[in-house]
Structures are given as C-alpha cells and as structure tokens.
PDB file of C-alpha atoms in Angstrom:
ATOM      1  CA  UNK A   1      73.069 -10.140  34.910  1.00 85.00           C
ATOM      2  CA  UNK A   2      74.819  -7.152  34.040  1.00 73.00           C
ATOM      3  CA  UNK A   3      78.707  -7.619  33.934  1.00 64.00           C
ATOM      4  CA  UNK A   4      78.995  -4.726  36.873  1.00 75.00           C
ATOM      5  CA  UNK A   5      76.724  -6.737  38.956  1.00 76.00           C
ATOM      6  CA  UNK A   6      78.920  -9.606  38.424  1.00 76.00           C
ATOM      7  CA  UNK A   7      81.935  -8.297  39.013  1.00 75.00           C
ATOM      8  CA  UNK A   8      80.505  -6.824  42.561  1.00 80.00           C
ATOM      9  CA  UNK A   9      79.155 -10.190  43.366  1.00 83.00           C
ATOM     10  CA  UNK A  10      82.592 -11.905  42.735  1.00 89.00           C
ATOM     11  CA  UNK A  11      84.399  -9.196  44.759  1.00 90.00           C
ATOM     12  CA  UNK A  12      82.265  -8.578  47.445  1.00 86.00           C
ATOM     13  CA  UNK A  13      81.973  -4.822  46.356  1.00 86.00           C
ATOM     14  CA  UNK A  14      79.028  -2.324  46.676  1.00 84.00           C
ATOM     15  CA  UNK A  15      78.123  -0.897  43.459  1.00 81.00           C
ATOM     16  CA  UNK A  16      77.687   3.213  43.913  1.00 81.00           C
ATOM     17  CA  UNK A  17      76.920   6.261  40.991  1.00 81.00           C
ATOM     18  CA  UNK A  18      80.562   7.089  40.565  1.00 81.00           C
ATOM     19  CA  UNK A  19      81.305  11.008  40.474  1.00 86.00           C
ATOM     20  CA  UNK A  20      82.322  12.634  37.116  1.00 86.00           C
ATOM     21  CA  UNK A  21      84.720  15.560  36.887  1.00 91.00           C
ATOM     22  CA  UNK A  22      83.518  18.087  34.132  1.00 95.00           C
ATOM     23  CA  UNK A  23      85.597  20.332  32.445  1.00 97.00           C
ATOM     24  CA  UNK A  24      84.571  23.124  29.817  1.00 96.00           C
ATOM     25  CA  UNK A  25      85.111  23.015  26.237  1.00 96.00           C
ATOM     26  CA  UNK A  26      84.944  26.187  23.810  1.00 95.00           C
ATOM     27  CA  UNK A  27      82.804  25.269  20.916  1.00 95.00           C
ATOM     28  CA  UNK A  28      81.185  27.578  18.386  1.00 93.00           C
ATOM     29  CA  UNK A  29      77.639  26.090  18.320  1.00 96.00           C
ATOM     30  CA  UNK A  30      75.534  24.497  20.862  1.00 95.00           C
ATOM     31  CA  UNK A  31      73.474  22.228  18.829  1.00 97.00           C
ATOM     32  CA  UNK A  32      75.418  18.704  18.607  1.00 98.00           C
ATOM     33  CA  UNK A  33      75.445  14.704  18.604  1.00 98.00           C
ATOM     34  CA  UNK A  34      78.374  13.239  19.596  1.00 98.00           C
ATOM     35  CA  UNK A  35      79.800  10.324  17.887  1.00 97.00           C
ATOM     36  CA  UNK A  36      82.610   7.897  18.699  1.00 94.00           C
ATOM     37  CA  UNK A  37      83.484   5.620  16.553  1.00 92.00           C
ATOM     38  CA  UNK A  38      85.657   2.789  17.762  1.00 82.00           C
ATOM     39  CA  UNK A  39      86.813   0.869  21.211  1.00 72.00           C
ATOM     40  CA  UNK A  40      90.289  -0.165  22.199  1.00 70.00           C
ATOM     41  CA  UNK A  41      88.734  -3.459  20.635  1.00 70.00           C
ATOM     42  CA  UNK A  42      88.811  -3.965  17.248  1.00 73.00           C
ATOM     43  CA  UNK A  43      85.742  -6.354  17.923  1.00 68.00           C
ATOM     44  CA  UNK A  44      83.707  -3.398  18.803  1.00 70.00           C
ATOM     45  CA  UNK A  45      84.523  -1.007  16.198  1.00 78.00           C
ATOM     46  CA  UNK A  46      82.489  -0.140  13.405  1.00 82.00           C
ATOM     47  CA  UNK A  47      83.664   0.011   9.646  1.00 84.00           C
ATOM     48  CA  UNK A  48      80.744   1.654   8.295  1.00 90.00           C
ATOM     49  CA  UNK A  49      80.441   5.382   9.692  1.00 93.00           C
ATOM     50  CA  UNK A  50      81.218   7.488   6.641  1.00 94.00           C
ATOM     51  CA  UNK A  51      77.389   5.699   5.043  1.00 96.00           C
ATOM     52  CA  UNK A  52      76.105   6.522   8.971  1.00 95.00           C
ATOM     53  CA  UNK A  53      77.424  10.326   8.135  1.00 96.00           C
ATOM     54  CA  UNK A  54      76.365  10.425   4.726  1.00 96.00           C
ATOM     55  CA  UNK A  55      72.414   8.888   5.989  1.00 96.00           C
ATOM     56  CA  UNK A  56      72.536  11.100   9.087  1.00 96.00           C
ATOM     57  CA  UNK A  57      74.261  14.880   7.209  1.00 97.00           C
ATOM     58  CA  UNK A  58      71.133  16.079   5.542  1.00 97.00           C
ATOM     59  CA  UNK A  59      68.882  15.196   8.513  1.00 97.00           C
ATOM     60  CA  UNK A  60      70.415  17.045  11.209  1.00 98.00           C
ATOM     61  CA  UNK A  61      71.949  20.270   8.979  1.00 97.00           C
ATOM     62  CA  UNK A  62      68.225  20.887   8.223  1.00 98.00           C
ATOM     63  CA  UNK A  63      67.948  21.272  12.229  1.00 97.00           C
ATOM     64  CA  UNK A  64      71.867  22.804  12.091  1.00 97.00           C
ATOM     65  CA  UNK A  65      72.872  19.825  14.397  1.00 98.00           C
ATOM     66  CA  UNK A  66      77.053  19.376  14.168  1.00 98.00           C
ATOM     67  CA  UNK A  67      78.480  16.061  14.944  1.00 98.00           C
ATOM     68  CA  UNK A  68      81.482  16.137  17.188  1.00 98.00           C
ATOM     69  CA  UNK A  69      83.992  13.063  16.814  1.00 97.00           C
ATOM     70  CA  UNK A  70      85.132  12.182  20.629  1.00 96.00           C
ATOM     71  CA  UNK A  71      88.126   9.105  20.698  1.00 92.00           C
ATOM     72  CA  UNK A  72      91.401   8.717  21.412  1.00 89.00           C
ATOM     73  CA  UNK A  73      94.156  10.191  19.240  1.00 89.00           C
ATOM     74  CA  UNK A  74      94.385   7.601  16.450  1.00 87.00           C
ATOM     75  CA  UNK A  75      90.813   7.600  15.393  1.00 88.00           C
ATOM     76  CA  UNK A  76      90.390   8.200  11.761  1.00 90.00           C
ATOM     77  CA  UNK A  77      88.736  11.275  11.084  1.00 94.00           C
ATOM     78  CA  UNK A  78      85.117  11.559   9.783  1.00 94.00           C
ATOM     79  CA  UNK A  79      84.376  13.976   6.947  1.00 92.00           C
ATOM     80  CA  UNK A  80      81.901  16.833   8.304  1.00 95.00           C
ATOM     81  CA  UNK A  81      82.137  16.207  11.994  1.00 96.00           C
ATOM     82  CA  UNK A  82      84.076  18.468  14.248  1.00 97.00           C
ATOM     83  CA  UNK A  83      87.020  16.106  15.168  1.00 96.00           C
ATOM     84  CA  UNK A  84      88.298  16.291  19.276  1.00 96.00           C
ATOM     85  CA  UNK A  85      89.977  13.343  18.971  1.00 94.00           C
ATOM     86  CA  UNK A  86      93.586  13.304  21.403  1.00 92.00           C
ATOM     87  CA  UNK A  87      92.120  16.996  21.609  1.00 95.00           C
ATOM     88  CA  UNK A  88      90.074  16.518  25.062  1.00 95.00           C
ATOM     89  CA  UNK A  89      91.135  14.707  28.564  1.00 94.00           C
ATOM     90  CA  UNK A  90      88.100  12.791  30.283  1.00 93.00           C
ATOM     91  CA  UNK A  91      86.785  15.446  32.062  1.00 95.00           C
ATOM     92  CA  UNK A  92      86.402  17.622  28.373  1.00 97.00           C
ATOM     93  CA  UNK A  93      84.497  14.525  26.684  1.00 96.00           C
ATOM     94  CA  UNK A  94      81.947  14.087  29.872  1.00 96.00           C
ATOM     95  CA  UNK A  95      81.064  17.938  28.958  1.00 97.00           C
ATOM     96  CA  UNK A  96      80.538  17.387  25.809  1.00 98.00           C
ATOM     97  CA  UNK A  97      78.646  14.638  26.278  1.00 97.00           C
ATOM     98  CA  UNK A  98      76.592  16.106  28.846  1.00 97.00           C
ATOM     99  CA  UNK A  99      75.958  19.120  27.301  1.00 97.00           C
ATOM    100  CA  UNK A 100      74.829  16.863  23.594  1.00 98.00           C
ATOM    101  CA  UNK A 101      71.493  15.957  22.116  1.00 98.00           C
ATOM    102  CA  UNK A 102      72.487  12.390  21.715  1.00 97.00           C
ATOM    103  CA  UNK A 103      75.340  10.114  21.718  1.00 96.00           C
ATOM    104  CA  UNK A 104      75.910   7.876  19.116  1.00 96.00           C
ATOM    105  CA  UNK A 105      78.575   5.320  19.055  1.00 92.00           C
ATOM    106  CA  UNK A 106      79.980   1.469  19.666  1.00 89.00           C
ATOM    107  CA  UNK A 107      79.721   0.078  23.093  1.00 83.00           C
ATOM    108  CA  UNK A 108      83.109   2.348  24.745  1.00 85.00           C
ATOM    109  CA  UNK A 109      82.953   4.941  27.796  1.00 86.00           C
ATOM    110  CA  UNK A 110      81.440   7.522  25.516  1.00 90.00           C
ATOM    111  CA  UNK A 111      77.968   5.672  25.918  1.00 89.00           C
ATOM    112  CA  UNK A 112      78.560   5.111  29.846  1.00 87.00           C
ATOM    113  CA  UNK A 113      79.203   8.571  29.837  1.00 90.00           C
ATOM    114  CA  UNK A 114      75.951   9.410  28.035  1.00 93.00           C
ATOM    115  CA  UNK A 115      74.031   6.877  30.267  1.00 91.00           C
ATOM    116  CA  UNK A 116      75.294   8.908  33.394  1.00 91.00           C
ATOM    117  CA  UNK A 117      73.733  11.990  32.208  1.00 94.00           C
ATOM    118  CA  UNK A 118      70.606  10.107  30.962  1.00 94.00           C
ATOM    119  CA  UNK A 119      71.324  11.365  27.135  1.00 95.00           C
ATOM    120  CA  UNK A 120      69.430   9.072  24.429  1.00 95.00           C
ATOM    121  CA  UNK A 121      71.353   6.985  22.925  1.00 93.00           C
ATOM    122  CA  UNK A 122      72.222   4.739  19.773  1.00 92.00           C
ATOM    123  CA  UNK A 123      74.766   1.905  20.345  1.00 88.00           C
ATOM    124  CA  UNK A 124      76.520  -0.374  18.618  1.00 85.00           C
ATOM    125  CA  UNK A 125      76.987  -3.795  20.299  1.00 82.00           C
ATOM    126  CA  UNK A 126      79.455  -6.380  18.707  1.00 75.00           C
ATOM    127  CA  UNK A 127      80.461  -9.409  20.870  1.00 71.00           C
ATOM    128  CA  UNK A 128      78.708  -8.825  23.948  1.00 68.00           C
ATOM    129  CA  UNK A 129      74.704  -9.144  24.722  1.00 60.00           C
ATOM    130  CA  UNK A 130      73.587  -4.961  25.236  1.00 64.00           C
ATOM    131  CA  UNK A 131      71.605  -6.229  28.431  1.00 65.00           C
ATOM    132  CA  UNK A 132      74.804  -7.620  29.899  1.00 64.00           C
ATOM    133  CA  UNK A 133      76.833  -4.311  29.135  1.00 60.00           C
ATOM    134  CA  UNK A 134      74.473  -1.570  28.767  1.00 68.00           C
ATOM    135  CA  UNK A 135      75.151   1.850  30.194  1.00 71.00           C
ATOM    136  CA  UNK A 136      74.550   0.621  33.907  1.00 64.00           C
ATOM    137  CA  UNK A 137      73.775   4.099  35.696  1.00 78.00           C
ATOM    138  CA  UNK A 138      70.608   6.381  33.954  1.00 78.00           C
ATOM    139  CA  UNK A 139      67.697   5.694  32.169  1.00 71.00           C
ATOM    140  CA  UNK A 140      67.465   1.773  30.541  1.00 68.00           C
TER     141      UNK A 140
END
C-alpha cells in the first residue's frame, strides 16, 4: 500500500490531485533534465553524482541537453549543471520541472513534482520500498 493511502486510511481523509502554483523562470535554453541531488534525509541522499555527471555530460551535450541542479540552499554544487539551488521558491522548481525532459533525482518533492506533470523519471530509492513511496499522482 502506498504510504498516502495509508495515511488516508488512518485519518479518515479523501485523497484528491492537489493544485500546483507555477511560477516562471528566465533561463537561456529550453532543452534540460533536472537533477536534485539530496533529501532533508541523509538516508536518501546520494554520494555519487559527480560519476552520474561525468556518465551522463557527453550524452546529452551531443543533444545540447543542460542539467539544472534544483535543492535547497546548502546543496553542494555539481560541476556543469546550471545550479538554482536557494535560487527558486516552490512555485519556480514546479516550472522547471514541468517545463523539463526528465527528472532525475533521490526520492524528495522534485520527483512528486515530476510525477504530477507525468515527466519520466529516474529515482533513487534508499530506505523505503519505491512501490510504497512512488510519485503517487501521474503515470506509474
């Protein structure tokens, strides 16, 4: 059961597609991933992104794809990715999200976010089962 469901069941509460609040961002390009790279857990975060950006670089410059860093303001920066992070309020991150090819990323809003608006994406689970926390609304 998916920890949403559970929490309705407990509470007695009817589960409903919440309502997201866009708001533009200026960027230079329109071609993008976006990438986020840690949780307020430290048992969801990731150690290994700068091999994930060093794999993933040549790939998507051949198809001039940028990689925009979404997080809060403490997240260590990424070489070659265009860094938002503390940059963008909620509403600035569901753009750019929305408006991306693909989100990549450890299990955090930034994948809810890209489940909403049905983008593909690649996750990073840690210590939770993905079919118990999985983006909930959008495509499984």
């Amino acid at each position: 059961m998916h920890l949403l469901e559970r929490y309705a069941l407990s509470s007695s509460s009817k589960i409903d597609k919440p309502s997201v609040y866009e708001k533009y961002f200026p960027l230079g390009f329109s071609n993008y991933i976006t990438l986020q790279i840690s949780s307020k857990f430290n048992s969801k975060s990731y150690n290994h992104w700068d091999e994930v950006i060093n794999i993933l670089l040549p790939i998507l410059n051949n198809y001039s794809i940028k990689i925009i860093q979404i997080g809060g303001a403490n997240e260590r920066r990424l070489p070659e990715c265009y860094y938002t992070c503390g940059n963008t309020n909620l509403g600035q991150v569901a753009y750019l999200i929305k408006n991306s090819m693909l989100h990549l990323g450890v299990d955090s809003f930034g994948a809810h976010f890209a489940g909403y608006y049905n983008k593909p994406i690649v996750c990073l689970y840690s210590n939770n089962y993905a079919n118990c926390v999985y983006p909930y609304w959008g495509y499984k």
